C-alpha atoms as a PDB file:
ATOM      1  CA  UNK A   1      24.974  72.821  81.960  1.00  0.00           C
ATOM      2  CA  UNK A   2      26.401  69.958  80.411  1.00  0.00           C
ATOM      3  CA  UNK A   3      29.858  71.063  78.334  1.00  0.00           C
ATOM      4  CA  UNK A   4      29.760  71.068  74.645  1.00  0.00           C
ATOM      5  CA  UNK A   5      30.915  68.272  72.719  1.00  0.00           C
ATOM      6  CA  UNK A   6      33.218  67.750  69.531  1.00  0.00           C
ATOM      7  CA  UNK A   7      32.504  68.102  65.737  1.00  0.00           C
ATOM      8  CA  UNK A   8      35.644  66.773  63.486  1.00  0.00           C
ATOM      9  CA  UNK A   9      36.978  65.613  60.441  1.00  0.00           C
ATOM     10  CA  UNK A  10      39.945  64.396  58.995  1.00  0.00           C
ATOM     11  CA  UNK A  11      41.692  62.855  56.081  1.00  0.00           C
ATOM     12  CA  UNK A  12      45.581  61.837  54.849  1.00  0.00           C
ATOM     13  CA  UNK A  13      46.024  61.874  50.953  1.00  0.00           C
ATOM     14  CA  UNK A  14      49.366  60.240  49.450  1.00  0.00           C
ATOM     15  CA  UNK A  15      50.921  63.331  47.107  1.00  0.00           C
ATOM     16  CA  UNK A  16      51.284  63.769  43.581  1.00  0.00           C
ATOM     17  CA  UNK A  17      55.510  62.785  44.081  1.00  0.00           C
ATOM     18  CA  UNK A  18      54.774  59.922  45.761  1.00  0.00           C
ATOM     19  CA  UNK A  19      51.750  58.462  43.774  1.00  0.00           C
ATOM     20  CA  UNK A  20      53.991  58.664  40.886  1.00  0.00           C
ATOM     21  CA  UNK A  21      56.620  56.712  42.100  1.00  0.00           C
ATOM     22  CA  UNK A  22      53.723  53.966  43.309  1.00  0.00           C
ATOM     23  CA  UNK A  23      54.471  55.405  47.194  1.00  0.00           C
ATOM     24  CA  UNK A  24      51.932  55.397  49.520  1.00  0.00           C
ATOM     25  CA  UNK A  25      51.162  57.798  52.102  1.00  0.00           C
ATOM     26  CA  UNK A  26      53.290  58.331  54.827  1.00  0.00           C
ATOM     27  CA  UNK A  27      51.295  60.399  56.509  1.00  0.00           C
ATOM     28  CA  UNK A  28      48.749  59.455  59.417  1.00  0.00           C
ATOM     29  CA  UNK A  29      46.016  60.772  61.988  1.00  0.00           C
ATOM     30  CA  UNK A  30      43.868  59.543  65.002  1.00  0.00           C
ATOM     31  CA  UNK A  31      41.388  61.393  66.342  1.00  0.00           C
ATOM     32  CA  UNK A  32      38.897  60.626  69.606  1.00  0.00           C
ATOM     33  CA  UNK A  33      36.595  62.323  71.605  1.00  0.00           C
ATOM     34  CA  UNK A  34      37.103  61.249  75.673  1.00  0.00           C
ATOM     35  CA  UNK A  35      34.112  61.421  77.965  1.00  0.00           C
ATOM     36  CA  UNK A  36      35.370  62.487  81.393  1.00  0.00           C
ATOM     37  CA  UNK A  37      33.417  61.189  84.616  1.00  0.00           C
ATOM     38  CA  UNK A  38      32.102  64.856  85.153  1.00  0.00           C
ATOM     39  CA  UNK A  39      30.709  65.376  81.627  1.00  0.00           C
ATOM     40  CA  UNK A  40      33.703  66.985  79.734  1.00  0.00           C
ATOM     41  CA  UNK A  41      34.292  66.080  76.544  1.00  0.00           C
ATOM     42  CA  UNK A  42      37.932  66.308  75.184  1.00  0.00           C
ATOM     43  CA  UNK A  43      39.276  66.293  71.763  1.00  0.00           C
ATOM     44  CA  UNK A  44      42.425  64.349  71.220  1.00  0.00           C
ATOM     45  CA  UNK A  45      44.563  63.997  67.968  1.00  0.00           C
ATOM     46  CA  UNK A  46      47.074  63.293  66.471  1.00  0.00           C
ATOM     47  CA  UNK A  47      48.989  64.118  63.300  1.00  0.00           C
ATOM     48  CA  UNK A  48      52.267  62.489  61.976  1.00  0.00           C
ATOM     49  CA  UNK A  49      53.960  63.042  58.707  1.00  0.00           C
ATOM     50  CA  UNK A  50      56.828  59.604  57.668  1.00  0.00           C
ATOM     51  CA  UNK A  51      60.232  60.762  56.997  1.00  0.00           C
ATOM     52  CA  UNK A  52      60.744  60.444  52.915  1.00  0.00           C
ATOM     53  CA  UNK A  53      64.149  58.631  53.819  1.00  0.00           C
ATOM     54  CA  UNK A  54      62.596  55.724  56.356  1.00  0.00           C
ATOM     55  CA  UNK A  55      61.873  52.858  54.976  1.00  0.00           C
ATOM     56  CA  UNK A  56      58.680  52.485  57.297  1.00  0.00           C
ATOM     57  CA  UNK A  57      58.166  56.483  57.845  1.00  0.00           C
ATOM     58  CA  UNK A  58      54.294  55.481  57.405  1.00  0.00           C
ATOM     59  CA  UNK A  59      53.984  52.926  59.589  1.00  0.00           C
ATOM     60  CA  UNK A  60      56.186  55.109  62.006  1.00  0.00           C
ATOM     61  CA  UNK A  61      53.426  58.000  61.824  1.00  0.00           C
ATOM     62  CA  UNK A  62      50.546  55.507  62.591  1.00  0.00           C
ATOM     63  CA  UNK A  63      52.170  53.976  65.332  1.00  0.00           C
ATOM     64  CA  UNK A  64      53.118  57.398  66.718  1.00  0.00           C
ATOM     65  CA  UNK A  65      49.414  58.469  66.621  1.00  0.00           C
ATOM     66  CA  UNK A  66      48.211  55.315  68.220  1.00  0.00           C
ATOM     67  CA  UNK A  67      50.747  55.805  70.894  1.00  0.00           C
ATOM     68  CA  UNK A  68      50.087  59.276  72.026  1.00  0.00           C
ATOM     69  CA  UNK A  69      46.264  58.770  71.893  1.00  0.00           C
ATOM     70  CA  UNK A  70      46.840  55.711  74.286  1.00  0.00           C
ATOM     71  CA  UNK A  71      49.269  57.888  76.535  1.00  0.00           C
ATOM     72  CA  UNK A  72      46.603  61.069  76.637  1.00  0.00           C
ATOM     73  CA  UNK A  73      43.672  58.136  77.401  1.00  0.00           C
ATOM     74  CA  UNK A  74      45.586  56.143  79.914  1.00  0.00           C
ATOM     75  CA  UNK A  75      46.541  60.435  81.676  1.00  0.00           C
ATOM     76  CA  UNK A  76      43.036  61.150  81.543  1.00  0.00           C
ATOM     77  CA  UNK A  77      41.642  57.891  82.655  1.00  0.00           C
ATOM     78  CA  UNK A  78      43.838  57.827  85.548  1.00  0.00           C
ATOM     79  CA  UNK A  79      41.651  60.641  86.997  1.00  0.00           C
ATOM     80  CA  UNK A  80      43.916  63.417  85.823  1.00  0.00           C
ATOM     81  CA  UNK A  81      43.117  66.746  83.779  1.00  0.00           C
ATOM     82  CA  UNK A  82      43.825  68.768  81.087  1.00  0.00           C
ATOM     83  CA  UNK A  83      45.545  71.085  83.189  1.00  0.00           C
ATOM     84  CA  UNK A  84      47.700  68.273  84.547  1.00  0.00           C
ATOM     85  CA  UNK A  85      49.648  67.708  81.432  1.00  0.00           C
ATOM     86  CA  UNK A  86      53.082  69.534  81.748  1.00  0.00           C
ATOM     87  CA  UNK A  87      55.900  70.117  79.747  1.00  0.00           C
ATOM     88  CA  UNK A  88      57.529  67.152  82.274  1.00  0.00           C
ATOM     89  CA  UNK A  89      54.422  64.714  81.151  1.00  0.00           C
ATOM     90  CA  UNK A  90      55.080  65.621  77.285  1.00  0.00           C
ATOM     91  CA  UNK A  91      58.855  64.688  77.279  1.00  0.00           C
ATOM     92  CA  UNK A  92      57.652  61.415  78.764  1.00  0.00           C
ATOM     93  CA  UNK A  93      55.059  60.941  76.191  1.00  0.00           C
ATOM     94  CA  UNK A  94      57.894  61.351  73.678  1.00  0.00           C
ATOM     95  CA  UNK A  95      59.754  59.098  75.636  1.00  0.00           C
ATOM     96  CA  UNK A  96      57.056  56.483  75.686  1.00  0.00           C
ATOM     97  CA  UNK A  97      56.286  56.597  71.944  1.00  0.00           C
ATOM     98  CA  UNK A  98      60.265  56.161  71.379  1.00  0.00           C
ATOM     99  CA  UNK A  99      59.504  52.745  73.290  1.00  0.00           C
ATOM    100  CA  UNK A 100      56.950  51.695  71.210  1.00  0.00           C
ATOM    101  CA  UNK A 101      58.583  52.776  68.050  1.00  0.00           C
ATOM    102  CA  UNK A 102      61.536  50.688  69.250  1.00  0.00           C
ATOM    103  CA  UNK A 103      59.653  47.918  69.931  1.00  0.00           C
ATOM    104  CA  UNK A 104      57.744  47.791  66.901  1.00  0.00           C
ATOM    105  CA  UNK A 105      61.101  48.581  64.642  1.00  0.00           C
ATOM    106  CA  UNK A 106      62.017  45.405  66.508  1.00  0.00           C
ATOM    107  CA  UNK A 107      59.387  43.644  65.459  1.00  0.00           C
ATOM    108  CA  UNK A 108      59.456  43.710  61.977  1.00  0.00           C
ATOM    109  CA  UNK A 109      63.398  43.451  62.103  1.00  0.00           C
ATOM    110  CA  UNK A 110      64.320  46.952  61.282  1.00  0.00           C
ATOM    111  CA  UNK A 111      66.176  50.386  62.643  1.00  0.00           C
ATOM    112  CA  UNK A 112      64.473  52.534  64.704  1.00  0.00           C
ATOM    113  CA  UNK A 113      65.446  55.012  62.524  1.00  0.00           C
ATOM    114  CA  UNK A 114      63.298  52.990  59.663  1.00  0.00           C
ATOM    115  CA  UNK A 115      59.981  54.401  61.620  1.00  0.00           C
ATOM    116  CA  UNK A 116      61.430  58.297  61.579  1.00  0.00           C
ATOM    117  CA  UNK A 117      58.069  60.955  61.661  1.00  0.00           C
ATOM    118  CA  UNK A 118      57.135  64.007  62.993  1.00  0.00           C
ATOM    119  CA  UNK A 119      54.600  64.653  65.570  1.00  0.00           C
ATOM    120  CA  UNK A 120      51.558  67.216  66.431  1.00  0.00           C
ATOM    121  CA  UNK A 121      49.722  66.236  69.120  1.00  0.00           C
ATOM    122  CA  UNK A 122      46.773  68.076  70.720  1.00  0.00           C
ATOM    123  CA  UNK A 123      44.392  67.389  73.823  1.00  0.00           C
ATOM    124  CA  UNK A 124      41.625  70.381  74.451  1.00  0.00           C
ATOM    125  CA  UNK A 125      39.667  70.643  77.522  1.00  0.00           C
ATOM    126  CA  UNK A 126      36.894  72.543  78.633  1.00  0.00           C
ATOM    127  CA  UNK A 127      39.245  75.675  79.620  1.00  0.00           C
ATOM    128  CA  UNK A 128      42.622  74.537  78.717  1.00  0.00           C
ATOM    129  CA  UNK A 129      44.542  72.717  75.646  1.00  0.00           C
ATOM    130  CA  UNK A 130      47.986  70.990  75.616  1.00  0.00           C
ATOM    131  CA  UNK A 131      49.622  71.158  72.377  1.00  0.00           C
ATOM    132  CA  UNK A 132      52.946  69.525  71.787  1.00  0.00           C
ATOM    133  CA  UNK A 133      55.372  69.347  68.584  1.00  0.00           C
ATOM    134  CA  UNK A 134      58.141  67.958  66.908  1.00  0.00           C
ATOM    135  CA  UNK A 135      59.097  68.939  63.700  1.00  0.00           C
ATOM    136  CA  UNK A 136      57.531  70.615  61.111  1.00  0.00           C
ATOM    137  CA  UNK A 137      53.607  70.612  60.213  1.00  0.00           C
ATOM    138  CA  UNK A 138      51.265  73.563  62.248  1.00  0.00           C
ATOM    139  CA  UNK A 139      48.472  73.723  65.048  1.00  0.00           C
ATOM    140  CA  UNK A 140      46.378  76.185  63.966  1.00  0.00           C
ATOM    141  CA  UNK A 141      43.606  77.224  67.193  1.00  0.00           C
ATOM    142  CA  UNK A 142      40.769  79.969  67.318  1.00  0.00           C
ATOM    143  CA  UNK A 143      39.017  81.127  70.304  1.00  0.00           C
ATOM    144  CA  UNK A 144      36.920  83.626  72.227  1.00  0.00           C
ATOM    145  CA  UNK A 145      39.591  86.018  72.928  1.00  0.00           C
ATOM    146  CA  UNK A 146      42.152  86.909  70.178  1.00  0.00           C
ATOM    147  CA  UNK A 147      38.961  86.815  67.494  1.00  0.00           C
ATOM    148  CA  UNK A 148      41.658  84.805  64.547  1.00  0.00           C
ATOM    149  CA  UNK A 149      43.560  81.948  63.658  1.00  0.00           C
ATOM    150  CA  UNK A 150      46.670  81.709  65.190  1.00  0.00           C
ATOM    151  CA  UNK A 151      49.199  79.444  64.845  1.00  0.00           C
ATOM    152  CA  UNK A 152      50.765  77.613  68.321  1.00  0.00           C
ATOM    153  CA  UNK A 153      54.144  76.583  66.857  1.00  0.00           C
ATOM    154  CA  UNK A 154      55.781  77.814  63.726  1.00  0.00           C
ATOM    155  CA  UNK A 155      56.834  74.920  61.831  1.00  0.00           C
ATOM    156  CA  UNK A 156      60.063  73.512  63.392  1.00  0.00           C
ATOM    157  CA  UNK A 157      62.370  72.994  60.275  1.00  0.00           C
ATOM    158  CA  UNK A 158      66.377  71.155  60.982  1.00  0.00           C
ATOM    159  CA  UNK A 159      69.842  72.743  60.418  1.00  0.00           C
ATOM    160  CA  UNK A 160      69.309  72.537  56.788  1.00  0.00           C
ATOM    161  CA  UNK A 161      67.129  73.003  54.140  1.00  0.00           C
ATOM    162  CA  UNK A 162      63.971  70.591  53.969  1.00  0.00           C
ATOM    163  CA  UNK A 163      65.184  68.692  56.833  1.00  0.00           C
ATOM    164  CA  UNK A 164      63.421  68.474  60.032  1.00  0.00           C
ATOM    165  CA  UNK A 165      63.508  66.964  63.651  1.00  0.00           C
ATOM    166  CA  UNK A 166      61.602  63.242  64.027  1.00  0.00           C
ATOM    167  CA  UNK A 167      60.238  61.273  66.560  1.00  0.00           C
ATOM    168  CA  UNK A 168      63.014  58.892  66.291  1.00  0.00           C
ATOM    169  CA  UNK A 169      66.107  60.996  67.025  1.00  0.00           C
ATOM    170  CA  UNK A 170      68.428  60.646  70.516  1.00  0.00           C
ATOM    171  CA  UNK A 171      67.825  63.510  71.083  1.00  0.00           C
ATOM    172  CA  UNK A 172      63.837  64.266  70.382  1.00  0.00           C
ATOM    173  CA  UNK A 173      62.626  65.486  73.678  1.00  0.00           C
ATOM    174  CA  UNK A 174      65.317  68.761  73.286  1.00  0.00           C
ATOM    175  CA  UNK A 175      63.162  69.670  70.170  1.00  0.00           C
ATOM    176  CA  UNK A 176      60.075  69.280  71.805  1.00  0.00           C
ATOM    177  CA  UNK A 177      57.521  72.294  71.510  1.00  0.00           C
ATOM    178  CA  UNK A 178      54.825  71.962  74.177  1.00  0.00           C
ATOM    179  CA  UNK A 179      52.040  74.768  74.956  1.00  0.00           C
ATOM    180  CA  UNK A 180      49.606  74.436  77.661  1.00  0.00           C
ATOM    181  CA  UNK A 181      47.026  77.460  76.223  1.00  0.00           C
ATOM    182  CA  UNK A 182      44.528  78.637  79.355  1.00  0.00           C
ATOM    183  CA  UNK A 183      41.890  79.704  77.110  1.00  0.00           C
ATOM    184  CA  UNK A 184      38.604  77.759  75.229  1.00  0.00           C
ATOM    185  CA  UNK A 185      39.600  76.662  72.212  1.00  0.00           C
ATOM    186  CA  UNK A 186      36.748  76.958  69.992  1.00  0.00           C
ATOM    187  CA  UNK A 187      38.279  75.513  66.779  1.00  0.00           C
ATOM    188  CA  UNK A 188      41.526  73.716  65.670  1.00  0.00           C
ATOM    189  CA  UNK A 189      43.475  72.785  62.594  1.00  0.00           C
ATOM    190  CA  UNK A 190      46.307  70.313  62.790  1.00  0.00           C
ATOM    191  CA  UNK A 191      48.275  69.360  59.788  1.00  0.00           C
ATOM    192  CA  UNK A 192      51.275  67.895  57.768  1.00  0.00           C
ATOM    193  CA  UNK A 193      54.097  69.973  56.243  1.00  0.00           C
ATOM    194  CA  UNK A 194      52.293  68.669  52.562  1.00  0.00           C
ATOM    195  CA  UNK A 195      49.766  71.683  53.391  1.00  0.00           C
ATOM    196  CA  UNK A 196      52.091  74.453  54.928  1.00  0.00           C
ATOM    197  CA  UNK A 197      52.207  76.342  51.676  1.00  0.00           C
ATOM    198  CA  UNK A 198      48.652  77.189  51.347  1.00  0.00           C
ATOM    199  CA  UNK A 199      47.674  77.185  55.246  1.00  0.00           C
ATOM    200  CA  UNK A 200      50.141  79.496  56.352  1.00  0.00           C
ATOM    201  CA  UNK A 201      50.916  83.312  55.204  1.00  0.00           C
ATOM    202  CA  UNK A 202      54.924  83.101  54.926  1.00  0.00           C
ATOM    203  CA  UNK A 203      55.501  86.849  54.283  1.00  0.00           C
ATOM    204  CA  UNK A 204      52.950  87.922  57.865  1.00  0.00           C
ATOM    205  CA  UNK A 205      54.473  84.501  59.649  1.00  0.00           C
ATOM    206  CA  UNK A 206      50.642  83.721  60.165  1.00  0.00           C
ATOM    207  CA  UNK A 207      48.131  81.542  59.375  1.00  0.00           C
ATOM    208  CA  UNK A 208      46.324  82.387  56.034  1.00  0.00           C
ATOM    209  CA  UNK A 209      42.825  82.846  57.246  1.00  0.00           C
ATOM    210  CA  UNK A 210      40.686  82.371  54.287  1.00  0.00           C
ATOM    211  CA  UNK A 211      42.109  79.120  53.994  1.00  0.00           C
ATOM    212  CA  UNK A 212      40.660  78.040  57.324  1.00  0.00           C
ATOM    213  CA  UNK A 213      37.921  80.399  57.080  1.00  0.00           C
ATOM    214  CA  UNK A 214      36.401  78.153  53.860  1.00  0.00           C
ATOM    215  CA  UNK A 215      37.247  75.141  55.385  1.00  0.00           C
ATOM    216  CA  UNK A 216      35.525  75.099  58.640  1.00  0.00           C
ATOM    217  CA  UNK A 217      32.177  76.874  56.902  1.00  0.00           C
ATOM    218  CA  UNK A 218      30.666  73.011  56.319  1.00  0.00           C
ATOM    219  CA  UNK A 219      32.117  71.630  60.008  1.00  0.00           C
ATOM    220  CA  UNK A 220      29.507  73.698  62.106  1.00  0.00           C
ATOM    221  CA  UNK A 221      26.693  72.685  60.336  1.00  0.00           C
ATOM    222  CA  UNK A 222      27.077  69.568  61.083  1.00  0.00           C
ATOM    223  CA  UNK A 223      26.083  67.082  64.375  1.00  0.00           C
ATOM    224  CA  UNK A 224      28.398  66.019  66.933  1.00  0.00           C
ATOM    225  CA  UNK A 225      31.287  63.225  66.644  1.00  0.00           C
ATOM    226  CA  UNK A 226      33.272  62.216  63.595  1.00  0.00           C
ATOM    227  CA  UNK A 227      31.593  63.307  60.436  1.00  0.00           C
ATOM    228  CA  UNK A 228      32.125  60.791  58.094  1.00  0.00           C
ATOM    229  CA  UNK A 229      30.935  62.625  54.789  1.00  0.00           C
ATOM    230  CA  UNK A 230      32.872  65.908  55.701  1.00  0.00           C
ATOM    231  CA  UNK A 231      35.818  63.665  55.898  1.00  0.00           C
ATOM    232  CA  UNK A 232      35.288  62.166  52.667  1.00  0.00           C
ATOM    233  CA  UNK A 233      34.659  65.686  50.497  1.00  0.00           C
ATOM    234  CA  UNK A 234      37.535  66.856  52.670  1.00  0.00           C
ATOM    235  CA  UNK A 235      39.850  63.782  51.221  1.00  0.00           C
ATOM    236  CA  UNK A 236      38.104  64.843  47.594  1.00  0.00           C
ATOM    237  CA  UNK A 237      39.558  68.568  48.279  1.00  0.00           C
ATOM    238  CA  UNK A 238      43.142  67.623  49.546  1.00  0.00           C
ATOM    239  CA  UNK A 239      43.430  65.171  46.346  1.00  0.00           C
ATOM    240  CA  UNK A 240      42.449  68.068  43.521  1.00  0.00           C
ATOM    241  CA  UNK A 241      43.975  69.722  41.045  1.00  0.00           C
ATOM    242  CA  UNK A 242      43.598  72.733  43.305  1.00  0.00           C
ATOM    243  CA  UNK A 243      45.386  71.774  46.252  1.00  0.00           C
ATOM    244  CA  UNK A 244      47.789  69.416  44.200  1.00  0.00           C
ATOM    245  CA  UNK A 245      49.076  72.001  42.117  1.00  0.00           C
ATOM    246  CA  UNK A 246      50.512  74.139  45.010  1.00  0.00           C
ATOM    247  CA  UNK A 247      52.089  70.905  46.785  1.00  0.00           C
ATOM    248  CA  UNK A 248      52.934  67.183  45.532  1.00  0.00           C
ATOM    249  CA  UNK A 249      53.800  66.048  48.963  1.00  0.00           C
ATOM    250  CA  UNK A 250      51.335  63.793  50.867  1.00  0.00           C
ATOM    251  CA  UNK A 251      48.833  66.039  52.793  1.00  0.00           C
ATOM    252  CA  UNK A 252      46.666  65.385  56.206  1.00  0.00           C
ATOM    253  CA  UNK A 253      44.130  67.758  57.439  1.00  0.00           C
ATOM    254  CA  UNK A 254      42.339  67.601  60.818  1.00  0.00           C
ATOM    255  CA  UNK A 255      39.646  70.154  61.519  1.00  0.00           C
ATOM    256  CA  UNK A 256      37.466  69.883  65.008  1.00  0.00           C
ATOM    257  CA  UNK A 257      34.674  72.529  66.198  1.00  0.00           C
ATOM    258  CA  UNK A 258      33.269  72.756  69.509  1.00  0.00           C
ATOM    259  CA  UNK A 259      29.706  72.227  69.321  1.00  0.00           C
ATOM    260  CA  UNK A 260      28.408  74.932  71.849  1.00  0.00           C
ATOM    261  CA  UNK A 261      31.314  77.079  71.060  1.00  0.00           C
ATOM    262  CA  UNK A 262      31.074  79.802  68.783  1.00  0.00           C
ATOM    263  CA  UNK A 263      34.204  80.672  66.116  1.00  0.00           C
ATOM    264  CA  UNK A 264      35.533  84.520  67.184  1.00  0.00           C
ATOM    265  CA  UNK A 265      37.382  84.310  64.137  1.00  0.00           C
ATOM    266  CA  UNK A 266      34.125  83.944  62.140  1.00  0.00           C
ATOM    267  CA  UNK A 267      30.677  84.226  64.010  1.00  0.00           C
ATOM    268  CA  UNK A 268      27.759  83.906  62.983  1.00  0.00           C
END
């Protein structure tokens, strides 16, 4: 039996705050589905959100994206598996996209520092999923065995208020959350700190259900791959009046459903 494929969307809105100040959004995503010689499909993705203080937080979150889907396509295309990526192999990964932030920053003649973001990345296998973080934003995961959303890593805030850990910092790699979860992962939510209010219960430390619940209803009706249209409607829903009167920070949203899987944490 050949192993089921990907259905995904995703979308990064600039927030109310920013759009009134004539920002733009510093937040980013990258998404891909790899084909591996034996038939697996895996999801990859990537979410960053730009530090409000760098000067280039945006660009820092693209480039961040674009790195770690390079480093999880160069692991996999190098004949290695899901299983394969370690705690040790996510540290370098950090370590890598600090190279590429640095020599980007150079580039363009600015600080490292000037390219400051978060980072969620995710890679899901057949029968296992590496998840790593830095900073704040959530993976949220569903699956055939604990039948509800769960988050992998509480958001990761800094010493103080509203601060957080980036990308960026010396020290990065000793704020590093990685989770290698031995289970199918039949959906999977990751997203920006914009949407944490609203996605996540605060008061039960969980993640609020019927917010995911409604929001992967459309995904599994559709075919495999990117869905374009989903992705549109779903930049439509993080840019109303409904979502933007809980948060005016910018907002990015990835949703991806296994095609042959089914969702414990809704069947049907």
């Amino acid at each position: 039996m050949t192993p089921g494929g990907w259905r995904y969307v995703a979308a990064s809105v600039v927030g109310t705050s920013h759009e009134k100040l004539g920002g733009i959004c510093q937040d980013a995503n990258d998404c891909q589905v790899h084909l591996l010689p034996n038939g697996e499909k895996v999801f990859v993705a990537a979410v960053a959100d730009g530090a409000g203080s760098a000067l280039r937080g945006g660009d820092g979150a693209a480039w961040a994206c674009s790195a770690f889907l390079n480093l999880a396509n160069n692991h996999l295309n190098s004949g290695n598996s899901v299983e394969q990526i370690s705690l040790e192999t996510a540290r370098s990964w950090i370590q890598e996209i600090q190279n590429v932030l640095g020599k980007e920053a150079e580039a363009i003649s600015v600080d490292p520092k000037e390219l400051a973001c978060t980072l969620l990345g995710f890679v899901a296998g057949e029968s296992c999923t590496a998840c790593l973080q830095i900073g704040d934003g959530v993976i949220v995961v569903a699956d055939s065995e604990e039948r509800a959303y769960a988050h992998v890593f509480w958001p990761d805030r800094g010493e103080y208020a509203n601060t957080t850990h980036f990308v960026t910092e010396d020290q990065a790699v000793e704020h590093l959350q990685f989770a290698a979860v031995q289970r199918q992962i039949v959906e999977a939510a990751l997203l920006t700190d914009g949407l944490q209010s609203v996605a996540l219960d605060y008061q039960q430390h969980a993640a609020y259900e019927p917010f995911f619940r409604g929001l992967f209803a459309p995904l599994k009706t559709v075919k495999e791959g990117r869905c374009d249209e989903l992705s549109r409607s779903l930049t439509e829903f993080l840019s109303s009046h409904r979502v933007n009167e809980k948060t005016d920070d910018d907002k990015t949203l990835v949703l991806a459903s296994r095609v042959n899987g089914v969702s414990s944490a809704h069947p049907g």
